[in-house]
């Protein structure tokens, strides 16, 4: 049999493994998340052997298959030891890791990846699999940063950019409920960019600040109305670095929820990650949950 394949439940938590320590930590974090959601965990190894069998020695391909299945079995056993009641399935895929993860996630699954992969200097930052998975995701993606088993802060942080991020705030609120945590909605605006837009007039800056506060207030009212029992804090801050404020705020959060991929541009350019999102994936102090800005309403509480 070429591969072990199972189409997981569409609401499963999907985690990718590659033998690295960050991937092992991501698997354990994903298992805990699956327990919170009362969903199964699906562990995926993308061997990337499709299209290579013509020039790779047969022994090499067979070794990749053997090592991949050994890794999957070992990961499943490690997860079962820590979360014995969790339904865990595994999948060996001949596709590359990014393709395998998105196929397994289907339309509604949540993909979890570690913040580093195997490799030398390149592994010091978010690996290509993590970036590739996040950049083209049509479903939620979580990049696990921080230390597995670290003390919890009891706070879920949501980055609210504009009025369209209410769905992101909803998703964060649900995550806070699952954790029995509080929710902090944080709206950060770039004061230098805004000043340039109003020809540097002080009264114009005040007007823009009021507009940003109103954006956050509107989102906060929606969340407090839909989640009346949730402790919700809302903060609007101005800074010369949106990413810098969010990175610092992530020190005091168990999870940061923010918008992910951008929609295609007017010239049909491929979707991509914004600058702030990219920075948080590399430097946040807690796991980062990216909600695609297109591709479905992930704000539903169902």
GROMACS .gro file of C-alpha atoms in nm:
model
  302
    1UNK     CA    1   0.000   0.000   0.000
    2UNK     CA    2   0.150   0.330  -0.114
    3UNK     CA    3   0.012   0.548   0.161
    4UNK     CA    4  -0.209   0.560   0.464
    5UNK     CA    5  -0.489   0.801   0.385
    6UNK     CA    6  -0.803   0.896   0.569
    7UNK     CA    7  -1.020   1.192   0.494
    8UNK     CA    8  -1.064   1.350   0.838
    9UNK     CA    9  -1.377   1.505   0.976
   10UNK     CA   10  -1.405   1.851   0.824
   11UNK     CA   11  -1.388   2.012   1.166
   12UNK     CA   12  -1.078   1.823   1.271
   13UNK     CA   13  -0.758   1.980   1.396
   14UNK     CA   14  -0.484   1.899   1.143
   15UNK     CA   15  -0.117   1.909   1.244
   16UNK     CA   16   0.191   1.866   1.029
   17UNK     CA   17   0.501   1.685   1.154
   18UNK     CA   18   0.850   1.659   1.005
   19UNK     CA   19   1.063   1.514   1.283
   20UNK     CA   20   1.171   1.850   1.426
   21UNK     CA   21   1.125   1.943   1.791
   22UNK     CA   22   0.900   2.243   1.708
   23UNK     CA   23   0.674   2.010   1.508
   24UNK     CA   24   0.652   1.771   1.802
   25UNK     CA   25   0.557   2.064   2.025
   26UNK     CA   26   0.299   2.173   1.768
   27UNK     CA   27   0.149   1.822   1.770
   28UNK     CA   28   0.107   1.829   2.147
   29UNK     CA   29  -0.038   2.182   2.134
   30UNK     CA   30  -0.276   2.074   1.857
   31UNK     CA   31  -0.383   1.775   2.065
   32UNK     CA   32  -0.473   2.004   2.353
   33UNK     CA   33  -0.666   2.227   2.114
   34UNK     CA   34  -0.853   1.925   1.975
   35UNK     CA   35  -0.949   1.824   2.329
   36UNK     CA   36  -1.081   2.177   2.397
   37UNK     CA   37  -1.290   2.166   2.081
   38UNK     CA   38  -1.396   1.806   2.135
   39UNK     CA   39  -1.269   1.723   1.786
   40UNK     CA   40  -1.037   1.455   1.648
   41UNK     CA   41  -0.669   1.519   1.576
   42UNK     CA   42  -0.530   1.429   1.235
   43UNK     CA   43  -0.147   1.405   1.210
   44UNK     CA   44  -0.002   1.452   0.860
   45UNK     CA   45   0.343   1.386   0.717
   46UNK     CA   46   0.404   1.523   0.365
   47UNK     CA   47   0.685   1.315   0.212
   48UNK     CA   48   0.702   1.518  -0.111
   49UNK     CA   49   0.787   1.208  -0.316
   50UNK     CA   50   0.533   1.270  -0.594
   51UNK     CA   51   0.719   1.345  -0.914
   52UNK     CA   52   1.055   1.240  -0.768
   53UNK     CA   53   1.029   0.867  -0.812
   54UNK     CA   54   1.172   0.898  -1.164
   55UNK     CA   55   1.510   1.025  -1.046
   56UNK     CA   56   1.532   0.915  -0.681
   57UNK     CA   57   1.670   0.566  -0.609
   58UNK     CA   58   1.399   0.322  -0.508
   59UNK     CA   59   1.578   0.258  -0.177
   60UNK     CA   60   1.569   0.629  -0.096
   61UNK     CA   61   1.195   0.653  -0.163
   62UNK     CA   62   1.132   0.345   0.047
   63UNK     CA   63   1.341   0.487   0.332
   64UNK     CA   64   1.140   0.810   0.321
   65UNK     CA   65   0.819   0.609   0.344
   66UNK     CA   66   0.949   0.399   0.631
   67UNK     CA   67   1.079   0.698   0.828
   68UNK     CA   68   0.761   0.893   0.767
   69UNK     CA   69   0.538   0.618   0.899
   70UNK     CA   70   0.769   0.567   1.197
   71UNK     CA   71   0.741   0.939   1.271
   72UNK     CA   72   0.361   0.929   1.248
   73UNK     CA   73   0.340   0.626   1.477
   74UNK     CA   74   0.575   0.785   1.730
   75UNK     CA   75   0.383   1.112   1.728
   76UNK     CA   76   0.050   0.933   1.773
   77UNK     CA   77   0.190   0.740   2.070
   78UNK     CA   78   0.329   1.057   2.230
   79UNK     CA   79  -0.007   1.231   2.192
   80UNK     CA   80  -0.198   0.929   2.324
   81UNK     CA   81   0.025   0.917   2.632
   82UNK     CA   82  -0.062   1.276   2.720
   83UNK     CA   83  -0.423   1.279   2.597
   84UNK     CA   84  -0.543   0.916   2.622
   85UNK     CA   85  -0.905   0.986   2.533
   86UNK     CA   86  -0.833   1.178   2.214
   87UNK     CA   87  -0.926   1.032   1.875
   88UNK     CA   88  -0.600   1.047   1.674
   89UNK     CA   89  -0.558   0.949   1.309
   90UNK     CA   90  -0.246   0.969   1.091
   91UNK     CA   91  -0.178   1.022   0.725
   92UNK     CA   92   0.133   0.959   0.516
   93UNK     CA   93   0.107   1.169   0.201
   94UNK     CA   94   0.329   1.157  -0.106
   95UNK     CA   95   0.249   1.524  -0.173
   96UNK     CA   96   0.450   1.816  -0.036
   97UNK     CA   97   0.367   1.924   0.317
   98UNK     CA   98   0.170   2.238   0.228
   99UNK     CA   99  -0.048   2.055  -0.024
  100UNK     CA  100  -0.100   1.760   0.211
  101UNK     CA  101  -0.208   1.983   0.500
  102UNK     CA  102  -0.458   2.182   0.296
  103UNK     CA  103  -0.605   1.868   0.140
  104UNK     CA  104  -0.649   1.715   0.484
  105UNK     CA  105  -0.812   2.031   0.620
  106UNK     CA  106  -1.078   2.034   0.351
  107UNK     CA  107  -1.322   2.322   0.380
  108UNK     CA  108  -1.338   2.365   0.757
  109UNK     CA  109  -1.041   2.201   0.928
  110UNK     CA  110  -0.789   2.399   1.132
  111UNK     CA  111  -0.424   2.349   1.033
  112UNK     CA  112  -0.151   2.363   1.299
  113UNK     CA  113   0.221   2.393   1.220
  114UNK     CA  114   0.535   2.452   1.424
  115UNK     CA  115   0.725   2.778   1.396
  116UNK     CA  116   1.042   2.611   1.266
  117UNK     CA  117   1.119   2.315   1.048
  118UNK     CA  118   1.419   2.097   0.989
  119UNK     CA  119   1.729   2.266   0.852
  120UNK     CA  120   2.018   2.489   0.952
  121UNK     CA  121   2.013   2.867   0.950
  122UNK     CA  122   1.676   2.886   0.774
  123UNK     CA  123   1.512   2.707   1.066
  124UNK     CA  124   1.582   3.002   1.293
  125UNK     CA  125   1.277   3.176   1.147
  126UNK     CA  126   0.941   3.045   1.040
  127UNK     CA  127   1.002   2.767   0.790
  128UNK     CA  128   0.885   2.759   0.430
  129UNK     CA  129   0.611   2.508   0.517
  130UNK     CA  130   0.466   2.741   0.780
  131UNK     CA  131   0.477   3.043   0.551
  132UNK     CA  132   0.344   2.849   0.255
  133UNK     CA  133   0.060   2.704   0.459
  134UNK     CA  134  -0.040   3.044   0.597
  135UNK     CA  135  -0.007   3.233   0.269
  136UNK     CA  136  -0.256   3.025   0.070
  137UNK     CA  137  -0.484   2.906   0.351
  138UNK     CA  138  -0.859   2.905   0.295
  139UNK     CA  139  -0.920   2.775   0.649
  140UNK     CA  140  -0.777   2.881   0.986
  141UNK     CA  141  -0.404   2.818   1.042
  142UNK     CA  142  -0.226   2.819   1.377
  143UNK     CA  143   0.151   2.871   1.397
  144UNK     CA  144   0.266   2.744   1.734
  145UNK     CA  145   0.514   2.974   1.901
  146UNK     CA  146   0.625   2.984   2.264
  147UNK     CA  147   0.684   2.682   2.488
  148UNK     CA  148   0.443   2.390   2.517
  149UNK     CA  149   0.321   2.359   2.873
  150UNK     CA  150   0.410   2.718   2.965
  151UNK     CA  151   0.202   2.892   3.229
  152UNK     CA  152  -0.122   3.026   3.086
  153UNK     CA  153  -0.205   3.395   3.107
  154UNK     CA  154  -0.581   3.345   3.086
  155UNK     CA  155  -0.611   3.589   2.795
  156UNK     CA  156  -0.687   3.552   2.425
  157UNK     CA  157  -0.572   3.851   2.219
  158UNK     CA  158  -0.745   3.956   1.897
  159UNK     CA  159  -0.598   4.211   1.655
  160UNK     CA  160  -0.884   4.416   1.513
  161UNK     CA  161  -0.778   4.609   1.205
  162UNK     CA  162  -1.107   4.751   1.080
  163UNK     CA  163  -1.483   4.693   1.072
  164UNK     CA  164  -1.434   4.383   0.858
  165UNK     CA  165  -1.248   4.208   1.142
  166UNK     CA  166  -1.561   4.146   1.349
  167UNK     CA  167  -1.549   3.783   1.232
  168UNK     CA  168  -1.194   3.756   1.365
  169UNK     CA  169  -1.309   3.898   1.699
  170UNK     CA  170  -1.590   3.640   1.704
  171UNK     CA  171  -1.348   3.356   1.644
  172UNK     CA  172  -1.123   3.488   1.921
  173UNK     CA  173  -1.421   3.511   2.155
  174UNK     CA  174  -1.505   3.147   2.094
  175UNK     CA  175  -1.143   3.050   2.163
  176UNK     CA  176  -1.157   3.250   2.487
  177UNK     CA  177  -1.476   3.068   2.589
  178UNK     CA  178  -1.313   2.730   2.522
  179UNK     CA  179  -1.019   2.829   2.743
  180UNK     CA  180  -1.237   2.994   3.008
  181UNK     CA  181  -1.020   3.298   2.946
  182UNK     CA  182  -1.079   3.669   2.899
  183UNK     CA  183  -1.065   3.840   2.558
  184UNK     CA  184  -0.860   4.147   2.474
  185UNK     CA  185  -0.949   4.329   2.152
  186UNK     CA  186  -0.657   4.544   2.038
  187UNK     CA  187  -0.672   4.796   1.756
  188UNK     CA  188  -0.339   4.953   1.661
  189UNK     CA  189  -0.307   5.229   1.404
  190UNK     CA  190   0.004   5.373   1.246
  191UNK     CA  191   0.022   5.737   1.351
  192UNK     CA  192   0.279   5.831   1.084
  193UNK     CA  193   0.068   5.691   0.802
  194UNK     CA  194  -0.244   5.866   0.932
  195UNK     CA  195  -0.067   6.200   0.978
  196UNK     CA  196   0.044   6.190   0.617
  197UNK     CA  197  -0.314   6.140   0.507
  198UNK     CA  198  -0.433   6.460   0.680
  199UNK     CA  199  -0.144   6.690   0.591
  200UNK     CA  200  -0.006   6.675   0.945
  201UNK     CA  201  -0.277   6.896   1.101
  202UNK     CA  202  -0.332   6.834   1.473
  203UNK     CA  203  -0.712   6.856   1.455
  204UNK     CA  204  -0.702   6.607   1.167
  205UNK     CA  205  -0.500   6.364   1.378
  206UNK     CA  206  -0.753   6.391   1.659
  207UNK     CA  207  -1.033   6.323   1.414
  208UNK     CA  208  -0.858   6.014   1.283
  209UNK     CA  209  -0.792   5.890   1.638
  210UNK     CA  210  -1.162   5.927   1.713
  211UNK     CA  211  -1.242   5.725   1.402
  212UNK     CA  212  -1.011   5.442   1.506
  213UNK     CA  213  -1.164   5.434   1.853
  214UNK     CA  214  -1.511   5.415   1.699
  215UNK     CA  215  -1.402   5.120   1.483
  216UNK     CA  216  -1.293   4.931   1.791
  217UNK     CA  217  -1.600   5.036   1.990
  218UNK     CA  218  -1.833   4.902   1.721
  219UNK     CA  219  -1.657   4.563   1.712
  220UNK     CA  220  -1.653   4.547   2.093
  221UNK     CA  221  -2.028   4.615   2.115
  222UNK     CA  222  -2.097   4.329   1.875
  223UNK     CA  223  -1.884   4.083   2.074
  224UNK     CA  224  -2.024   4.186   2.412
  225UNK     CA  225  -2.373   4.147   2.273
  226UNK     CA  226  -2.307   3.799   2.133
  227UNK     CA  227  -2.092   3.677   2.424
  228UNK     CA  228  -2.254   3.837   2.732
  229UNK     CA  229  -2.073   3.615   2.983
  230UNK     CA  230  -1.727   3.679   2.839
  231UNK     CA  231  -1.487   3.925   3.002
  232UNK     CA  232  -1.396   4.159   2.713
  233UNK     CA  233  -1.132   4.433   2.727
  234UNK     CA  234  -1.086   4.675   2.435
  235UNK     CA  235  -0.781   4.893   2.371
  236UNK     CA  236  -0.694   5.130   2.087
  237UNK     CA  237  -0.331   5.233   2.055
  238UNK     CA  238  -0.138   5.449   1.814
  239UNK     CA  239   0.221   5.368   1.726
  240UNK     CA  240   0.481   5.393   1.455
  241UNK     CA  241   0.493   5.012   1.448
  242UNK     CA  242   0.171   4.811   1.447
  243UNK     CA  243   0.365   4.484   1.454
  244UNK     CA  244   0.578   4.602   1.746
  245UNK     CA  245   0.275   4.672   1.965
  246UNK     CA  246   0.118   4.335   1.880
  247UNK     CA  247   0.442   4.146   1.947
  248UNK     CA  248   0.471   4.306   2.289
  249UNK     CA  249   0.104   4.239   2.366
  250UNK     CA  250   0.150   3.872   2.273
  251UNK     CA  251   0.378   3.832   2.577
  252UNK     CA  252   0.064   3.842   2.790
  253UNK     CA  253  -0.161   3.615   2.582
  254UNK     CA  254  -0.216   3.242   2.536
  255UNK     CA  255  -0.325   3.292   2.176
  256UNK     CA  256  -0.317   3.577   1.925
  257UNK     CA  257  -0.597   3.578   1.668
  258UNK     CA  258  -0.560   3.797   1.360
  259UNK     CA  259  -0.645   3.823   0.992
  260UNK     CA  260  -0.442   3.605   0.760
  261UNK     CA  261  -0.405   3.608   0.385
  262UNK     CA  262  -0.505   3.910   0.185
  263UNK     CA  263  -0.747   3.886  -0.105
  264UNK     CA  264  -0.605   3.898  -0.461
  265UNK     CA  265  -0.518   4.248  -0.575
  266UNK     CA  266  -0.685   4.442  -0.857
  267UNK     CA  267  -0.436   4.309  -1.110
  268UNK     CA  268  -0.507   3.951  -1.014
  269UNK     CA  269  -0.193   3.915  -0.805
  270UNK     CA  270  -0.177   3.614  -0.574
  271UNK     CA  271  -0.296   3.661  -0.215
  272UNK     CA  272  -0.024   3.720   0.040
  273UNK     CA  273   0.046   3.794   0.403
  274UNK     CA  274   0.055   4.155   0.518
  275UNK     CA  275   0.364   4.304   0.681
  276UNK     CA  276   0.224   4.295   1.035
  277UNK     CA  277   0.102   3.937   0.992
  278UNK     CA  278   0.438   3.829   0.857
  279UNK     CA  279   0.619   3.991   1.150
  280UNK     CA  280   0.393   3.826   1.408
  281UNK     CA  281   0.451   3.481   1.257
  282UNK     CA  282   0.823   3.533   1.311
  283UNK     CA  283   0.829   3.713   1.645
  284UNK     CA  284   0.511   3.658   1.850
  285UNK     CA  285   0.552   3.518   2.201
  286UNK     CA  286   0.244   3.293   2.179
  287UNK     CA  287   0.072   3.081   1.914
  288UNK     CA  288  -0.079   3.283   1.628
  289UNK     CA  289  -0.417   3.187   1.482
  290UNK     CA  290  -0.470   3.330   1.134
  291UNK     CA  291  -0.824   3.363   1.000
  292UNK     CA  292  -0.837   3.406   0.620
  293UNK     CA  293  -0.998   3.731   0.514
  294UNK     CA  294  -1.162   3.546   0.225
  295UNK     CA  295  -1.291   3.196   0.169
  296UNK     CA  296  -1.583   3.166   0.409
  297UNK     CA  297  -1.739   3.297   0.725
  298UNK     CA  298  -1.522   3.167   1.005
  299UNK     CA  299  -1.695   3.398   1.249
  300UNK     CA  300  -1.976   3.150   1.310
  301UNK     CA  301  -2.002   3.010   1.661
  302UNK     CA  302  -2.125   2.677   1.527
   0.00000   0.00000   0.00000
